[in-house]
Amino acid sequence: MSLAFESVDLPAGAHALRDRVRAFLRAQREASAYEPRCSGWTVFDRTFTRACGEAGLIGLTWPARWGGQERSTLERYVVVEELLAAGAPVGGHWIADRQSGPQILRHGSATLQAEVLPGIVRGEITFAIGMSEPDSGSDLASVRSRGERVDGGWRLDGRKVWTTGGHLADYMIGLFRTEPADPQRRHAGLTQFAVDLRSAGVTRRPIRNLCGRDDFSEITFDEVFVPDSHVIGQVGDGWRLVTGELAFERSGPERFLSVFPLLVALLRAGPRDDTPTARIELGRAVAHLAALRRMALSVAATLDAGGDPATEAALLKDLGNALEREIPERLRALRLAEPGSPQAAAYRAMLDDTVADATSYTLRGGTPEVLRGMIARGLGLR
Ligand SMILES: Cc1cc2nc3c(=O)[nH]c(=O)nc-3n(C[C@H](O)[C@H](O)[C@H](O)COP(=O)(O)OP(=O)(O)OC[C@H]3O[C@@H](n4cnc5c(N)ncnc54)[C@H](O)[C@@H]3O)c2cc1C
């Protein structure tokens, strides 16, 4: 009934790995492969993802037989931290590397593992998350998309929405109802499937967000066939699996580092320092980020040791998202030393975009009310 955030030291190999990632990012920037952006983990760029695959930055913790490097979660942490801090466009492989691949490693059939894992590591196969539906977001157990048994597999019908990168990805792990809903057993009768999104019967429609970008989509399933080999775990065990997956989805540094590139852009642009405001704001942001980083490292170490840090992950995401929303708002008040410089223009463009984008940071991956309910339950308070 208490929270566990043990202090963690990075393993010896982590520092060399960090240098390697920085060298890779420097080379990519010099080749004009990307412009830093806040929330780069939602920017889908297949070329960049392939380059990450070639550089050995995907599937780091996975078994060697699938192309992985069998490294620790803490070493992977260092890699993702560097990619996020640089504002790199890693959305193409983010979901597969963070949660779909690990889910398939633990619960997928041998056929499915061979079909997708080596391709994910090479940066060639990408995944989306198929949980939310119209009227089923926070209350995920109410999903109505359904799977029905047919010869050799399952037939899927229904609709998913707000699927990040869903119109661009190759596969989705989706949650479907495979038994009629029972109000007495709301979490029963759900099953996860890995669905090839290029299958007949799949229709994808990008949805434009507040920033004018098509980051997410609506996906309809009309008699889509999925073979038995693409069932994740056991039929009917989808609720347990999806909640396990959410611990991975919520626990990473992307839940507080989305706006880090904005702080870097501000420093490059040069805030006016004839008042203490800039120093106070920057010091405040960095102090909060440092505390969240210690918490995230601790969650990564718990995951490495096979523990279940679901409550700690929910707390980290809630605190991290609150800070991510707050930072751009507070930076708006700061003035720049040379407002006409190119660095100032770049910073202002990033700030404008991030102020609009940040409104969604507390929604994606679970809202504050839902997370706080989980934290209260985890602490035995409800
Ligand atoms: C940018 C972005 C990307 C996303 N990407 C994905 C994705 O890739 N895949 C995917 O499956 N989904 C994705 N989502 C969907 C996201 O998970 C849902 O939006 C989120 O879970 C909230 O669900 P909802 O939108 O249906 O809102 P609702 O669940 O209808 O919630 C509306 C409001 O009611 C509150 N509320 C709901 N239930 C309770 C309760 N029991 N107690 C107190 N308050 C409550 C909520 O906190 C919220 O403020 C994404 C969303 C965004 C914004």
XYZ file of C-alpha atoms and ligand atoms in Angstrom:
435
model
C 0.000 0.000 0.000
C 2.948 2.329 -0.384
C 4.780 3.751 -3.360
C 8.234 2.369 -4.192
C 10.667 4.734 -5.900
C 14.065 3.245 -5.151
C 17.179 5.220 -6.084
C 18.820 3.701 -9.162
C 22.268 3.976 -10.701
C 22.691 3.508 -14.433
C 24.632 0.379 -15.453
C 28.246 0.714 -16.630
C 27.486 0.290 -20.356
C 24.871 3.073 -20.304
C 27.312 5.955 -20.693
C 28.964 4.544 -23.823
C 25.505 3.874 -25.214
C 24.461 7.475 -24.531
C 27.519 8.728 -26.433
C 26.621 6.438 -29.327
C 23.051 7.776 -29.510
C 24.302 11.372 -29.368
C 26.746 10.698 -32.221
C 23.925 9.126 -34.257
C 21.653 12.118 -33.634
C 24.401 14.583 -34.491
C 25.013 12.810 -37.811
C 21.278 12.774 -38.576
C 20.978 16.498 -37.855
C 24.026 17.285 -39.965
C 22.391 15.349 -42.805
C 19.213 17.459 -42.261
C 17.267 14.264 -41.561
C 14.966 16.035 -39.074
C 14.083 19.268 -37.297
C 13.661 18.905 -33.505
C 10.036 18.987 -32.416
C 8.223 18.656 -29.148
C 6.519 15.291 -28.671
C 8.718 13.764 -31.399
C 7.538 10.334 -30.297
C 4.271 10.959 -32.150
C 5.990 12.047 -35.403
C 5.882 9.141 -37.852
C 8.910 9.104 -40.162
C 9.725 5.744 -41.744
C 13.128 6.874 -43.042
C 14.218 7.986 -39.594
C 12.848 4.826 -38.004
C 14.826 2.691 -40.480
C 17.948 4.681 -39.619
C 17.295 3.951 -35.913
C 16.958 0.250 -36.802
C 20.264 0.287 -38.662
C 21.914 2.044 -35.710
C 20.685 -0.697 -33.334
C 18.356 1.577 -31.343
C 15.189 -0.557 -31.523
C 14.379 -3.735 -29.558
C 17.424 -3.267 -27.329
C 16.140 -5.513 -24.545
C 14.845 -8.288 -26.838
C 16.411 -11.735 -27.400
C 19.238 -11.954 -29.935
C 17.310 -14.495 -32.011
C 14.889 -11.716 -32.988
C 17.646 -9.203 -33.645
C 17.643 -7.733 -30.131
C 20.694 -7.000 -27.989
C 19.510 -8.465 -24.658
C 20.340 -5.230 -22.861
C 18.669 -4.034 -19.661
C 15.599 -1.780 -19.429
C 17.845 0.898 -17.898
C 20.081 0.857 -20.988
C 17.006 1.191 -23.175
C 15.960 4.071 -20.924
C 19.131 5.959 -21.807
C 18.457 5.523 -25.532
C 14.849 6.702 -25.409
C 15.773 9.611 -23.152
C 18.320 10.861 -25.689
C 15.917 10.464 -28.619
C 13.179 12.369 -26.781
C 15.440 15.144 -25.515
C 16.636 15.702 -29.086
C 13.029 16.016 -30.359
C 13.736 13.297 -32.941
C 10.856 11.912 -35.082
C 10.678 8.456 -33.518
C 6.900 7.899 -33.815
C 7.322 5.190 -36.468
C 8.824 2.672 -34.071
C 7.832 4.086 -30.680
C 4.740 1.975 -30.075
C 6.249 -1.256 -31.442
C 9.438 -0.834 -29.414
C 7.709 0.281 -26.209
C 4.698 -1.981 -25.948
C 3.504 -4.008 -28.971
C 6.817 -5.841 -29.438
C 7.195 -6.643 -25.705
C 3.546 -7.776 -25.623
C 4.158 -10.149 -28.553
C 7.406 -11.379 -26.976
C 5.529 -12.329 -23.812
C 2.191 -13.472 -25.184
C 2.402 -13.865 -28.994
C 2.530 -17.154 -30.935
C 5.824 -18.338 -32.463
C 4.371 -17.600 -35.926
C 3.524 -14.013 -35.017
C 6.886 -13.465 -33.308
C 8.751 -14.583 -36.431
C 6.472 -12.481 -38.642
C 6.960 -9.146 -36.890
C 9.784 -8.991 -34.331
C 12.833 -8.975 -36.679
C 11.094 -6.390 -38.883
C 10.392 -4.132 -35.889
C 14.051 -4.284 -34.857
C 15.094 -3.290 -38.397
C 12.670 -0.354 -38.257
C 10.583 -1.784 -41.085
C 7.403 -2.933 -39.292
C 5.345 -0.434 -37.329
C 2.443 -0.770 -34.870
C -0.513 1.218 -33.536
C -2.593 0.834 -30.343
C -6.224 -0.187 -30.867
C -7.897 0.406 -27.545
C -10.194 3.476 -27.702
C -13.509 3.519 -29.532
C -16.277 6.090 -29.879
C -17.814 6.100 -26.333
C -15.091 3.788 -24.949
C -12.013 5.700 -23.803
C -11.626 5.865 -20.039
C -14.125 3.044 -19.725
C -12.135 0.671 -21.908
C -14.034 -2.417 -20.768
C -17.075 -1.109 -22.681
C -15.479 -1.681 -26.141
C -17.996 -2.910 -28.680
C -15.782 -3.930 -31.620
C -16.138 -7.674 -31.784
C -14.416 -10.819 -32.962
C -16.326 -13.896 -34.053
C -14.918 -17.351 -34.531
C -14.609 -18.509 -38.147
C -12.742 -21.357 -39.814
C -8.998 -20.975 -39.045
C -9.316 -17.725 -37.142
C -11.514 -14.756 -36.323
C -13.643 -12.198 -38.140
C -13.381 -8.654 -36.763
C -16.023 -5.916 -37.024
C -16.196 -2.507 -35.386
C -14.436 0.823 -35.066
C -11.377 2.205 -33.254
C -10.694 5.923 -32.865
C -7.893 8.333 -31.862
C -5.409 5.682 -33.049
C -2.022 7.438 -33.122
C -0.313 6.724 -36.460
C -3.059 4.197 -37.256
C -3.378 5.354 -40.875
C 0.373 4.867 -41.389
C 1.211 1.778 -39.331
C 1.447 -1.803 -40.596
C -0.198 -3.541 -37.622
C -2.342 -2.822 -34.600
C -2.798 -4.709 -31.370
C -6.517 -4.233 -30.864
C -8.916 -5.102 -28.047
C -12.097 -6.827 -29.240
C -15.108 -8.375 -27.538
C -15.191 -12.108 -28.257
C -18.121 -12.962 -25.941
C -21.363 -11.027 -25.451
C -21.055 -8.259 -22.843
C -22.071 -9.346 -19.330
C -22.782 -6.459 -16.905
C -21.863 -8.741 -13.972
C -18.428 -9.578 -15.473
C -17.457 -6.445 -17.390
C -13.823 -7.418 -17.898
C -14.533 -10.903 -19.172
C -14.871 -11.949 -22.826
C -12.270 -9.553 -24.289
C -9.386 -10.643 -26.535
C -6.357 -8.906 -28.032
C -5.488 -9.512 -31.694
C -2.533 -8.421 -33.809
C -4.226 -7.127 -36.962
C -2.431 -6.480 -40.234
C -3.860 -3.058 -41.102
C -3.367 -3.690 -44.814
C -5.947 -6.531 -44.685
C -9.136 -6.483 -46.777
C -11.980 -4.819 -44.854
C -9.811 -2.286 -42.984
C -10.626 1.370 -43.729
C -8.439 4.116 -42.267
C -9.301 7.800 -42.027
C -6.814 10.307 -40.610
C -8.234 12.780 -38.057
C -6.856 16.338 -38.072
C -5.862 17.681 -34.651
C -5.799 21.196 -33.191
C -2.315 21.849 -34.675
C -3.524 20.992 -38.198
C -1.716 17.650 -38.290
C -3.025 14.151 -39.014
C -1.386 12.413 -36.045
C -4.221 10.028 -35.267
C -7.036 8.268 -37.107
C -10.292 6.361 -37.139
C -10.135 2.738 -38.271
C -13.125 0.612 -39.230
C -13.125 -3.175 -39.446
C -15.596 -4.761 -41.809
C -15.351 -8.570 -41.755
C -11.575 -8.507 -41.358
C -10.040 -11.976 -41.151
C -7.329 -12.607 -38.544
C -5.680 -16.057 -38.239
C -5.540 -17.931 -34.918
C -1.789 -17.301 -34.784
C -2.537 -13.576 -34.311
C -4.472 -13.978 -31.068
C -2.388 -12.450 -28.263
C -2.354 -14.762 -25.217
C -5.553 -16.666 -24.510
C -8.971 -15.928 -25.965
C -10.978 -14.087 -23.267
C -7.862 -12.926 -21.378
C -7.691 -9.530 -23.126
C -8.413 -7.390 -20.073
C -5.463 -8.752 -18.087
C -3.193 -8.342 -21.105
C -4.291 -4.823 -22.002
C -3.821 -3.567 -18.445
C -0.330 -5.127 -18.359
C 0.470 -3.320 -21.613
C -0.663 -0.008 -20.140
C 2.075 -0.152 -17.464
C 4.617 -0.024 -20.296
C 2.636 2.675 -22.106
C 2.537 4.990 -19.088
C 5.881 4.548 -17.418
C 8.429 6.019 -19.848
C 10.167 9.394 -19.993
C 7.934 10.438 -22.918
C 5.390 11.339 -20.237
C 7.504 14.270 -19.060
C 10.093 14.949 -21.783
C 7.710 15.895 -24.619
C 8.451 19.600 -24.140
C 12.175 19.293 -23.398
C 13.091 20.480 -26.952
C 11.215 23.712 -26.167
C 13.521 24.424 -23.213
C 16.542 23.813 -25.470
C 15.101 26.121 -28.159
C 14.518 28.807 -25.504
C 18.124 28.627 -24.328
C 19.332 28.853 -27.953
C 17.095 31.876 -28.540
C 18.460 33.580 -25.398
C 15.903 34.650 -22.803
C 16.327 38.162 -21.350
C 18.167 37.776 -18.113
C 17.802 41.290 -16.724
C 14.932 40.009 -14.605
C 15.026 36.842 -12.506
C 11.906 35.443 -14.228
C 13.699 33.387 -16.890
C 16.115 31.876 -14.404
C 13.299 31.032 -11.992
C 11.169 29.421 -14.703
C 14.028 27.432 -16.200
C 15.328 26.370 -12.784
C 11.853 25.326 -11.723
C 11.277 23.257 -14.899
C 14.684 21.566 -14.678
C 14.252 20.747 -10.973
C 10.866 19.124 -11.631
C 12.246 17.220 -14.624
C 15.170 15.921 -12.560
C 12.806 14.577 -9.881
C 10.573 12.917 -12.496
C 13.642 11.389 -14.134
C 14.640 9.707 -10.859
C 11.122 8.329 -10.556
C 11.133 7.061 -14.162
C 14.493 5.347 -13.680
C 13.121 3.623 -10.621
C 10.053 2.412 -12.557
C 12.352 1.115 -15.346
C 14.431 -0.798 -12.771
C 11.257 -2.336 -11.277
C 10.130 -3.448 -14.750
C 13.608 -4.902 -15.339
C 13.309 -6.929 -12.140
C 9.928 -8.325 -13.263
C 7.925 -6.204 -10.792
C 4.582 -4.476 -11.387
C 4.941 -0.691 -10.944
C 1.424 0.124 -12.286
C 0.627 2.578 -9.451
C 4.036 4.279 -9.676
C 3.664 4.507 -13.491
C 0.230 6.152 -13.117
C 1.669 8.686 -10.644
C 4.634 9.411 -12.903
C 2.389 9.962 -15.911
C 0.009 12.219 -14.001
C 2.783 14.413 -12.546
C 4.740 14.396 -15.824
C 1.765 15.357 -17.981
C 0.786 18.157 -15.603
C 4.302 19.584 -15.911
C 4.315 19.171 -19.708
C 1.148 21.201 -19.955
C 2.380 23.823 -17.541
C 5.832 24.497 -19.046
C 4.700 26.004 -22.401
C 2.092 28.127 -20.624
C 4.653 29.551 -18.198
C 7.262 30.137 -20.911
C 4.797 32.296 -22.841
C 5.416 35.102 -20.351
C 9.183 35.216 -20.995
C 10.811 37.778 -23.274
C 13.787 37.169 -25.525
C 17.016 39.179 -25.625
C 17.024 39.391 -29.448
C 13.445 38.896 -30.627
C 14.411 39.284 -34.295
C 16.999 36.482 -34.463
C 16.407 33.237 -36.442
C 16.721 31.286 -33.162
C 13.974 33.453 -31.665
C 11.712 32.760 -34.660
C 12.365 29.008 -34.362
C 11.602 29.094 -30.634
C 8.376 31.074 -31.123
C 7.153 28.675 -33.847
C 7.847 25.718 -31.541
C 6.141 27.469 -28.628
C 2.986 28.249 -30.660
C 2.750 24.666 -31.861
C 3.389 23.207 -28.404
C 0.843 25.400 -26.609
C -1.847 23.934 -28.893
C -0.473 20.378 -28.895
C -0.010 20.217 -25.113
C -3.776 20.291 -24.551
C -3.812 16.619 -25.592
C -0.908 15.484 -23.381
C -3.116 14.698 -20.391
C -5.611 12.763 -22.543
C -3.414 10.352 -24.491
C -2.679 7.213 -22.491
C -5.325 7.938 -19.845
C -6.789 11.089 -18.273
C -5.773 12.548 -14.853
C -9.077 11.502 -13.264
C -8.577 7.905 -14.374
C -4.929 7.860 -13.291
C -5.757 9.331 -9.880
C -8.449 6.690 -9.424
C -5.808 4.028 -10.142
C -3.336 5.619 -7.726
C -5.986 5.742 -4.991
C -6.834 2.082 -5.611
C -3.147 1.123 -5.648
C -2.709 2.804 -2.266
C -5.785 1.087 -0.857
C -7.713 4.352 -0.541
C -10.780 3.198 -2.528
C -3.333 12.769 -28.889
C -4.080 11.523 -28.534
C -3.588 10.308 -28.963
C -4.284 9.129 -28.658
N -3.800 7.931 -29.149
C -4.492 6.797 -28.901
C -4.050 5.545 -29.464
O -3.024 5.478 -30.154
N -4.797 4.452 -29.248
C -5.936 4.462 -28.477
O -6.535 3.419 -28.292
N -6.384 5.635 -27.949
C -5.698 6.785 -28.144
N -6.151 7.990 -27.621
C -7.408 8.010 -26.881
C -7.244 8.240 -25.372
O -6.759 7.076 -24.751
C -8.642 8.646 -24.844
O -8.938 9.919 -25.405
C -8.651 8.736 -23.342
O -8.513 7.462 -22.765
C -9.964 9.382 -22.851
O -11.056 8.744 -23.406
P -12.231 9.580 -24.118
O -11.605 10.488 -25.120
O -13.248 8.611 -24.600
O -12.835 10.501 -22.991
P -13.859 10.044 -21.852
O -13.480 8.704 -21.331
O -15.242 10.218 -22.381
O -13.590 11.117 -20.726
C -14.132 12.439 -20.767
C -13.833 13.110 -19.441
O -14.486 12.409 -18.383
C -13.559 12.032 -17.373
N -13.902 10.716 -16.824
C -14.183 9.595 -17.511
N -14.416 8.572 -16.662
C -14.289 9.056 -15.409
C -14.400 8.492 -14.106
N -14.709 7.207 -13.935
N -14.185 9.297 -13.053
C -13.871 10.606 -13.204
N -13.754 11.198 -14.421
C -13.955 10.440 -15.503
C -12.224 11.962 -18.069
O -11.151 12.127 -17.172
C -12.338 13.089 -19.078
O -12.001 14.312 -18.477
C -5.480 9.171 -27.895
C -5.957 10.408 -27.461
C -5.286 11.576 -27.764
C -5.846 12.890 -27.287
